[in-house]
Tab-separated table of C-alpha atoms in Angstrom:
chain	number	residue	atom	x	y	z
A	1	MET	CA	-0.599	0.142	-0.352
A	2	THR	CA	1.091	3.753	-0.847
A	3	ASN	CA	-0.324	6.787	0.381
A	4	ARG	CA	-0.389	10.354	-0.469
A	5	GLU	CA	3.057	10.969	0.271
A	6	ASP	CA	4.418	7.795	-2.011
A	7	PHE	CA	2.036	8.677	-4.598
A	8	TYR	CA	3.312	12.766	-4.842
A	9	MET	CA	6.741	11.396	-4.538
A	10	ILE	CA	6.663	8.339	-7.469
A	11	HIS	CA	5.369	11.019	-9.573
A	12	GLN	CA	8.262	13.702	-8.942
A	13	LEU	CA	11.290	11.060	-9.266
A	14	ARG	CA	9.326	10.259	-12.598
A	15	GLN	CA	9.453	13.821	-13.652
A	16	GLU	CA	12.899	13.983	-12.879
A	17	GLY	CA	13.247	11.778	-14.882
A	18	CYS	CA	14.332	8.871	-12.889
A	19	PHE	CA	14.186	4.725	-13.940
A	20	LEU	CA	11.263	2.668	-12.306
A	21	VAL	CA	13.937	0.215	-10.781
A	22	ASP	CA	15.740	3.163	-9.241
A	23	ILE	CA	11.743	4.080	-8.225
A	24	ALA	CA	10.767	1.224	-7.153
A	25	ASP	CA	14.358	0.753	-5.094
A	26	LYS	CA	14.270	4.159	-3.219
A	27	MET	CA	10.408	3.604	-2.146
A	28	ASN	CA	10.825	0.113	-1.025
A	29	CYS	CA	7.935	-1.455	-3.188
A	30	SER	CA	7.863	-3.270	-6.347
A	31	VAL	CA	7.960	-1.817	-9.865
A	32	LYS	CA	4.820	-2.868	-10.394
A	33	THR	CA	3.161	-0.596	-7.400
A	34	VAL	CA	5.403	1.994	-9.235
A	35	GLN	CA	3.954	1.335	-12.470
A	36	ARG	CA	0.557	1.113	-10.835
A	37	GLN	CA	0.710	4.840	-8.819
A	38	LEU	CA	2.365	6.335	-12.411
A	39	LYS	CA	-1.248	5.409	-13.692
A	40	ARG	CA	-3.054	6.861	-11.126
A	41	LYS	CA	-4.045	10.971	-11.902
A	42	HIS	CA	-5.079	11.630	-8.269
A	43	PRO	CA	-3.687	10.471	-4.793
A	44	PRO	CA	-5.101	8.256	-2.404
A	45	SER	CA	-7.959	9.955	-0.675
A	46	LEU	CA	-7.793	10.633	2.560
A	47	ARG	CA	-9.491	8.772	5.926
A	48	LYS	CA	-9.754	11.860	8.080
A	49	ARG	CA	-8.975	15.685	6.940
A	50	THR	CA	-5.940	16.817	8.178
A	51	VAL	CA	-4.263	20.768	8.811
A	52	HIS	CA	-1.158	21.000	6.897
A	53	LYS	CA	1.150	22.277	9.760
A	54	PRO	CA	4.032	24.421	8.592
A	55	ARG	CA	7.503	23.209	9.031
A	56	LYS	CA	10.508	25.241	9.580
A	57	LEU	CA	12.089	24.446	6.549
A	58	ASP	CA	9.414	25.715	3.950
A	59	PRO	CA	10.575	29.423	3.054
A	60	PHE	CA	14.005	28.233	2.988
A	61	LYS	CA	13.377	25.328	0.268
A	62	PRO	CA	13.804	28.036	-2.560
A	63	THR	CA	17.200	28.834	-1.149
A	64	VAL	CA	18.189	24.627	-0.618
A	65	ASP	CA	16.952	24.018	-4.476
A	66	GLY	CA	18.775	26.534	-6.075
A	67	MET	CA	21.739	25.567	-4.227
A	68	LEU	CA	21.303	21.785	-5.418
A	69	ALA	CA	20.879	23.349	-8.920
A	70	ASN	CA	24.063	24.572	-8.787
A	71	ASN	CA	25.410	21.103	-8.069
A	72	ILE	CA	26.126	22.138	-3.979
A	73	TRP	CA	25.043	19.268	-2.575
A	74	ASN	CA	26.913	19.816	0.661
A	75	ALA	CA	24.526	19.737	3.518
A	76	MET	CA	26.868	21.826	6.138
A	77	VAL	CA	27.104	23.933	3.866
A	78	ILE	CA	23.585	24.636	2.652
A	79	PHE	CA	22.912	24.264	6.531
A	80	ASP	CA	25.391	27.321	7.117
A	81	ARG	CA	23.584	29.112	4.610
A	82	ILE	CA	20.047	28.669	4.982
A	83	ALA	CA	21.187	29.550	8.935
A	84	SER	CA	22.304	32.800	7.876
A	85	LEU	CA	19.198	33.797	6.463
A	86	GLY	CA	17.147	32.750	9.639
A	87	TYR	CA	16.912	29.012	9.783
A	88	THR	CA	16.272	27.601	12.968
A	89	GLY	CA	15.563	23.767	12.526
A	90	LYS	CA	17.770	21.222	12.784
A	91	ILE	CA	20.549	19.447	10.232
A	92	SER	CA	18.558	16.745	10.054
A	93	LEU	CA	15.628	18.126	8.340
A	94	LEU	CA	17.608	19.571	6.141
A	95	ARG	CA	18.785	16.613	5.471
A	96	GLU	CA	15.512	14.580	5.674
A	97	TYR	CA	14.435	17.359	2.330
A	98	ILE	CA	17.756	16.605	0.450
A	99	HIS	CA	17.989	12.621	0.532
A	100	PRO	CA	15.205	11.907	-1.790
A	101	LYS	CA	16.934	14.192	-4.533
A	102	ARG	CA	20.172	13.021	-4.554
A	103	ALA	CA	18.700	10.343	-7.058
A	104	LEU	CA	18.605	12.458	-9.556
A	105	ARG	CA	22.245	13.575	-8.659
A	106	PRO	CA	24.752	11.909	-11.454
A	107	SER	CA	26.992	9.133	-9.813
A	108	LEU	CA	30.074	9.606	-9.209
A	109	ALA	CA	31.254	6.021	-8.090
A	110	THR	CA	34.236	4.009	-8.500
A	111	VAL	CA	35.713	1.260	-6.932
A	112	ARG	CA	38.757	2.047	-4.930
A	113	TYR	CA	41.336	0.122	-2.843
A	114	GLU	CA	42.347	0.711	0.318
A	115	THR	CA	46.395	1.563	0.630
A	116	ASP	CA	48.937	1.212	3.958
A	117	ALA	CA	50.413	3.958	6.065
A	118	GLY	CA	52.366	6.411	4.493
A	119	TYR	CA	52.431	4.805	1.175
A	120	GLN	CA	50.560	6.825	-1.240
A	121	LEU	CA	49.678	10.122	-2.117
A	122	GLN	CA	47.174	11.642	-5.182
A	123	HIS	CA	47.497	14.760	-7.073
A	124	ASP	CA	45.341	16.749	-8.535
A	125	TRP	CA	44.709	20.238	-10.184
A	126	GLY	CA	41.242	22.469	-10.101
A	127	GLU	CA	40.206	25.454	-11.481
A	128	LEU	CA	37.079	28.400	-10.825
A	129	ALA	CA	36.688	31.891	-11.448
A	130	VAL	CA	36.587	34.039	-8.087
A	131	GLU	CA	37.255	37.353	-7.123
A	132	VAL	CA	40.943	38.116	-6.012
A	133	GLY	CA	41.629	41.790	-5.037
A	134	GLY	CA	38.491	43.639	-6.656
A	135	GLU	CA	38.539	41.625	-9.954
A	136	LEU	CA	37.567	38.431	-10.980
A	137	ARG	CA	40.181	35.799	-11.816
A	138	LYS	CA	40.963	32.189	-13.165
A	139	VAL	CA	42.982	30.515	-9.826
A	140	TYR	CA	43.746	26.957	-9.859
A	141	ILE	CA	43.730	24.667	-6.822
A	142	SER	CA	46.389	21.999	-6.167
A	143	VAL	CA	45.066	19.291	-3.776
A	144	ASN	CA	47.171	16.813	-2.579
A	145	THR	CA	45.531	13.600	-0.730
A	146	LEU	CA	47.188	10.617	1.280
A	147	GLY	CA	45.604	7.666	0.563
A	148	TYR	CA	45.376	5.804	3.695
A	149	SER	CA	44.228	9.117	6.161
A	150	ARG	CA	42.397	11.414	3.523
A	151	ARG	CA	43.919	14.114	5.058
A	152	PHE	CA	44.758	16.698	2.246
A	153	PHE	CA	46.341	20.248	1.439
A	154	VAL	CA	45.411	22.746	-0.701
A	155	TYR	CA	47.604	25.249	-2.706
A	156	ALA	CA	45.940	28.293	-5.015
A	157	ALA	CA	48.409	30.015	-7.765
A	158	TYR	CA	47.513	31.962	-10.844
A	159	SER	CA	49.054	29.675	-12.823
A	160	ASN	CA	49.209	25.412	-12.623
A	161	ASP	CA	52.829	25.011	-14.499
A	162	ALA	CA	55.484	22.953	-13.683
A	163	ALA	CA	57.087	25.453	-10.935
A	164	HIS	CA	53.820	25.643	-9.190
A	165	THR	CA	53.186	22.074	-9.394
A	166	TYR	CA	56.248	20.897	-7.839
A	167	GLU	CA	55.680	24.012	-5.618
A	168	SER	CA	52.309	22.466	-4.279
A	169	LEU	CA	54.211	18.984	-3.410
A	170	VAL	CA	56.766	20.694	-1.620
A	171	GLN	CA	54.022	22.643	0.665
A	172	SER	CA	52.560	19.292	1.258
A	173	PHE	CA	54.932	17.619	2.316
A	174	ASN	CA	55.814	20.651	4.567
A	175	TRP	CA	52.307	20.151	5.954
A	176	PHE	CA	52.234	16.821	6.556
A	177	GLY	CA	56.283	16.350	8.207
A	178	GLY	CA	56.484	13.719	5.852
A	179	VAL	CA	56.606	12.665	2.223
A	180	PRO	CA	55.156	9.157	1.276
A	181	ARG	CA	56.311	6.395	-0.400
A	182	GLU	CA	54.638	6.900	-4.029
A	183	VAL	CA	52.769	10.185	-5.814
A	184	VAL	CA	50.037	9.509	-8.282
A	185	VAL	CA	49.978	12.218	-10.736
A	186	ASP	CA	47.745	12.190	-14.145
A	187	ASN	CA	49.152	13.398	-17.168
A	188	GLN	CA	49.692	16.672	-17.241
A	189	LYS	CA	53.113	18.102	-18.691
A	190	ALA	CA	54.744	19.145	-15.644
A	191	ALA	CA	54.527	15.635	-14.936
A	192	VAL	CA	54.573	13.306	-17.440
A	193	ILE	CA	55.956	13.951	-21.120
A	194	ASN	CA	54.261	10.977	-22.854
A	195	HIS	CA	51.769	7.649	-21.533
A	196	PRO	CA	51.329	5.303	-24.550
A	197	GLY	CA	49.151	3.471	-22.394
A	198	ASN	CA	51.792	-0.013	-22.328
A	199	GLY	CA	53.235	0.972	-19.208
A	200	LYS	CA	56.171	2.519	-20.426
A	201	VAL	CA	56.157	6.543	-18.925
A	202	LYS	CA	58.214	9.391	-19.759
A	203	PHE	CA	57.971	11.744	-16.701
A	204	ASN	CA	59.605	15.466	-16.979
A	205	GLU	CA	62.623	15.853	-16.075
A	206	GLY	CA	62.155	18.391	-13.275
A	207	PHE	CA	59.296	15.831	-11.567
A	208	LEU	CA	62.213	13.123	-11.424
A	209	MET	CA	64.202	15.564	-10.360
A	210	LEU	CA	61.752	16.073	-7.342
A	211	ALA	CA	60.950	12.714	-7.098
A	212	HIS	CA	64.720	12.086	-6.165
A	213	HIS	CA	65.033	15.147	-3.987
A	214	TYR	CA	62.388	13.681	-1.862
A	215	HIS	CA	62.761	10.192	-2.193
A	216	PHE	CA	59.209	9.251	-3.910
A	217	LYS	CA	58.614	7.218	-6.517
A	218	PRO	CA	56.578	8.691	-9.496
A	219	ARG	CA	53.748	7.079	-10.622
A	220	ALA	CA	50.721	8.567	-13.364
A	221	CYS	CA	47.520	7.293	-14.176
A	222	ARG	CA	46.469	5.056	-17.040
A	223	PRO	CA	45.585	7.666	-19.685
A	224	PHE	CA	42.004	8.716	-20.102
A	225	ARG	CA	41.097	7.164	-16.762
A	226	PRO	CA	41.719	9.800	-13.520
A	227	GLN	CA	39.701	7.520	-11.452
A	228	THR	CA	42.950	6.072	-10.750
A	229	LYS	CA	43.414	9.215	-8.189
A	230	GLY	CA	39.528	9.071	-7.148
A	231	LYS	CA	40.416	10.092	-3.686
A	232	THR	CA	41.812	13.580	-4.708
A	233	GLU	CA	39.246	13.996	-7.177
A	234	ARG	CA	36.527	13.617	-4.857
A	235	MET	CA	38.520	16.253	-2.427
A	236	VAL	CA	38.784	19.294	-5.562
A	237	HIS	CA	34.686	18.819	-5.734
A	238	TYR	CA	35.154	19.217	-1.797
A	239	VAL	CA	36.923	21.984	-1.736
A	240	LYS	CA	34.910	23.735	-4.073
A	241	ASP	CA	31.596	23.098	-2.519
A	242	ASN	CA	32.534	23.621	0.610
A	243	PHE	CA	35.572	26.297	1.437
A	244	PHE	CA	34.754	28.155	-1.477
A	245	GLN	CA	30.767	28.201	-0.486
A	246	ARG	CA	31.941	30.036	2.876
A	247	HIS	CA	34.886	32.568	1.257
A	248	THR	CA	33.940	34.119	-1.711
A	249	ALA	CA	36.089	36.999	-1.713
A	250	PHE	CA	40.096	37.996	-1.039
A	251	GLU	CA	42.619	40.488	-0.977
A	252	SER	CA	44.926	38.526	-2.438
A	253	ILE	CA	46.542	34.751	-3.153
A	254	ALA	CA	48.400	34.718	-0.193
A	255	HIS	CA	45.325	35.571	1.825
A	256	LEU	CA	43.376	32.903	-0.152
A	257	ASN	CA	46.185	30.699	0.645
A	258	GLN	CA	46.003	31.506	4.645
A	259	LEU	CA	42.501	31.017	4.582
A	260	LEU	CA	42.279	27.880	2.720
A	261	CYS	CA	44.752	26.296	5.859
A	262	GLU	CA	42.811	27.833	8.639
A	263	TRP	CA	39.926	26.253	6.376
A	264	LEU	CA	42.005	22.674	6.686
A	265	GLN	CA	42.795	22.459	10.246
A	266	GLN	CA	39.048	23.917	11.543
A	267	ILE	CA	37.343	21.968	8.990
A	268	ALA	CA	38.388	19.568	6.563
A	269	ASP	CA	41.132	18.069	9.321
A	270	GLN	CA	38.016	17.674	11.691
A	271	ARG	CA	35.496	15.972	9.385
A	272	ILE	CA	34.466	12.427	9.641
A	273	HIS	CA	35.487	10.421	6.636
A	274	GLY	CA	32.002	8.913	5.566
A	275	THR	CA	34.476	5.514	4.176
A	276	VAL	CA	36.846	5.078	7.037
A	277	LYS	CA	34.332	6.149	9.657
A	278	GLU	CA	36.757	7.694	11.426
A	279	ARG	CA	38.035	11.494	12.114
A	280	VAL	CA	40.677	12.459	9.565
A	281	LEU	CA	43.263	14.003	11.836
A	282	ASP	CA	42.993	10.781	14.501
A	283	ARG	CA	43.589	8.962	10.951
A	284	PHE	CA	46.830	11.303	10.232
A	285	THR	CA	48.293	10.493	14.203
A	286	ARG	CA	48.984	7.103	12.781
A	287	GLU	CA	49.858	7.854	9.146
A	288	GLN	CA	52.527	10.473	9.799
A	289	PRO	CA	55.307	8.087	11.476
A	290	CYS	CA	54.935	6.338	8.284
A	291	LEU	CA	56.173	9.067	6.042
A	292	SER	CA	59.963	9.344	5.028
A	293	ALA	CA	61.771	12.025	6.777
A	294	LEU	CA	61.700	15.527	5.055
A	295	PRO	CA	65.047	16.307	3.615
A	296	THR	CA	67.393	19.307	5.074
A	297	ILE	CA	67.124	21.277	2.274
A	298	GLU	CA	64.114	22.491	0.702
A	299	PHE	CA	63.480	21.639	-2.960
A	300	ASP	CA	64.369	24.899	-5.262
A	301	THR	CA	61.076	25.308	-7.267
A	302	SER	CA	62.321	28.731	-9.024
A	303	TYR	CA	62.418	29.291	-12.846
A	304	ARG	CA	65.460	28.435	-14.750
A	305	GLU	CA	67.030	30.427	-17.518
A	306	PHE	CA	70.280	31.688	-18.555
A	307	ARG	CA	71.591	35.199	-19.665
A	308	ARG	CA	74.858	36.844	-20.905
A	309	VAL	CA	76.273	39.438	-19.232
A	310	PRO	CA	76.113	42.567	-21.847
A	311	SER	CA	79.147	45.235	-20.864
A	312	ASP	CA	77.082	47.166	-18.734
A	313	ALA	CA	76.607	43.987	-16.121
A	314	TYR	CA	73.048	44.702	-16.122
A	315	ILE	CA	71.089	41.683	-17.369
A	316	ASP	CA	67.373	41.677	-18.845
A	317	VAL	CA	64.669	39.905	-16.739
A	318	ARG	CA	60.856	40.432	-17.453
A	319	ALA	CA	61.031	43.925	-18.994
A	320	ASN	CA	63.649	45.444	-16.067
A	321	ARG	CA	66.962	45.282	-16.204
A	322	TYR	CA	69.371	44.212	-13.057
A	323	SER	CA	72.840	44.907	-12.304
A	324	VAL	CA	75.285	41.500	-11.546
A	325	PRO	CA	79.390	41.610	-10.670
A	326	ALA	CA	81.250	43.394	-13.570
A	327	ARG	CA	83.823	41.069	-13.104
A	328	LEU	CA	80.735	38.664	-15.004
A	329	ILE	CA	81.384	41.067	-18.401
A	330	GLY	CA	80.841	38.351	-21.271
A	331	GLU	CA	80.041	35.702	-19.165
A	332	THR	CA	77.009	33.238	-19.038
A	333	VAL	CA	74.840	33.486	-15.775
A	334	SER	CA	71.971	31.147	-14.708
A	335	ILE	CA	69.311	32.964	-13.312
A	336	ARG	CA	66.547	31.865	-10.898
A	337	ILE	CA	63.116	33.664	-10.576
A	338	GLY	CA	61.539	32.577	-7.249
A	339	LEU	CA	57.783	31.532	-7.059
A	340	ASP	CA	58.130	34.396	-4.227
A	341	ASN	CA	59.405	37.267	-6.924
A	342	THR	CA	62.982	36.555	-5.897
A	343	LEU	CA	66.100	36.790	-8.421
A	344	ARG	CA	68.963	35.166	-7.593
A	345	VAL	CA	72.003	35.167	-10.246
A	346	TYR	CA	74.964	32.134	-10.169
A	347	ASP	CA	78.153	32.355	-11.598
A	348	PRO	CA	79.722	29.671	-14.265
A	349	HIS	CA	80.665	28.328	-11.510
A	350	ASP	CA	77.106	28.058	-9.938
A	351	GLU	CA	77.639	30.466	-7.146
A	352	LEU	CA	75.132	33.154	-6.217
A	353	VAL	CA	76.272	36.549	-6.978
A	354	ALA	CA	73.077	38.369	-6.326
A	355	SER	CA	69.598	38.654	-5.495
A	356	HIS	CA	67.089	41.040	-6.464
A	357	THR	CA	63.036	41.416	-5.741
A	358	LEU	CA	61.538	41.368	-9.110
A	359	SER	CA	60.163	44.572	-10.231
A	360	THR	CA	56.765	45.334	-10.355
A	361	GLY	CA	57.424	47.494	-13.187
A	362	ARG	CA	58.299	47.963	-16.838
A	363	HIS	CA	61.765	49.224	-18.200
A	364	GLU	CA	63.291	49.791	-14.717
A	365	TRP	CA	66.860	49.689	-13.871
A	366	VAL	CA	67.663	47.872	-10.537
A	367	LEU	CA	70.882	48.219	-9.089
A	368	GLU	CA	73.327	47.173	-6.181
A	369	SER	CA	76.333	49.485	-6.086
A	370	THR	CA	78.877	47.011	-5.042
A	371	HIS	CA	78.354	45.252	-8.182
A	372	HIS	CA	79.580	48.213	-10.395
A	373	ARG	CA	82.529	49.944	-8.165
A	374	ALA	CA	85.275	48.022	-9.826
A	375	LEU	CA	83.613	49.945	-13.205
A	376	TYR	CA	83.675	53.058	-11.642
A	377	GLU	CA	87.012	52.852	-9.589
A	378	ALA	CA	88.286	52.219	-13.650
A	379	VAL	CA	86.532	55.463	-14.651
A	380	LYS	CA	89.458	58.130	-14.356
A	381	VAL	CA	88.606	62.041	-14.763
A	382	GLU	CA	91.370	64.367	-15.946
A	383	THR	CA	92.434	67.674	-14.052
A	384	ARG	CA	93.636	70.427	-15.605
A	385	ASP	CA	95.990	73.503	-14.034
A	386	LEU	CA	93.652	76.598	-14.144
A	387	SER	CA	96.409	78.563	-14.590
A	388	HIS	CA	96.587	78.086	-18.228
A	389	TYR	CA	93.161	80.190	-18.555
A	390	VAL	CA	92.489	84.004	-18.814
A	391	GLU	CA	90.114	85.332	-15.906
A	392	VAL	CA	87.311	87.201	-18.209
A	393	ASP	CA	85.561	90.036	-16.662
């Protein structure tokens, strides 16, 4: 037997595109019962007159439906939003309303495997448009997730190139206080040059240098199979659905990363993971001792280029000129441009000879006076005896 509520639910699910077998499973009835109710044009009559009592959630259902339409399914995020609008009910009432609608959400299910503590980290990038410094900007977020504990680190940047990919991993290792035995990436050029699918992967040289420095084994997903790193794929969605629903504008990229770290500690680390049924931070306390120790020297993620020093002992870098020691005139020097906007210059023997902060302008000259002291001393100014000149009134 089905009641009026079941009748309306069956018709609603059918109108929204659910299959008969899925509706039957949802309603805990047979497919024939579903078909019978769909043929009816009117719900079962009431045996006695009932008076509808408004529920606390009713005024906020349009807001909830709007967030679901925008693919925001996190009940806690939705609860925070409607609570700020005046909702005084419990989250259980909200979950009861959302639950039958989840049948309409595209399935993200896949087969996952569990790894030992300290064994694996999965890396992935996501992107979205947010307001930074009063301007709408495309921001990339790197999410690096430990396979055992599900603890993850998020790093935001304006680029997802090789240097920022390596920097995100370095910061993740620092955040976790150790290094896993293997790092799984997709086939982005920052990590993988070629992956024909036969197991012979050609990794980016810079990524191999990073792996050698931190003593982890690089591993790439099979082509067109991103589910290999499904744990971190899910966390990319979690960051978008949770953090970026709480914060929508940022003063700078540094401010964004600061808020991300606070959110990781206060929200993400405290969550009870649905698969392992345990608080993430508690599970991480067992995984952390299984991570390898960090090296004494941090990997340098700077951009690397070369310059030949001209006769004025200034080198061109990004539309500005920076001084180097005059003794290097005619030599080829290597430069490293850090993600913190520092410029370091190394001589042919790989010794640091100059350090500057990158200028934000264009066509500017940046001088360290000691670099050109030898040039100044080499300039001789001729002096003459004034007695050779006749004084003129």
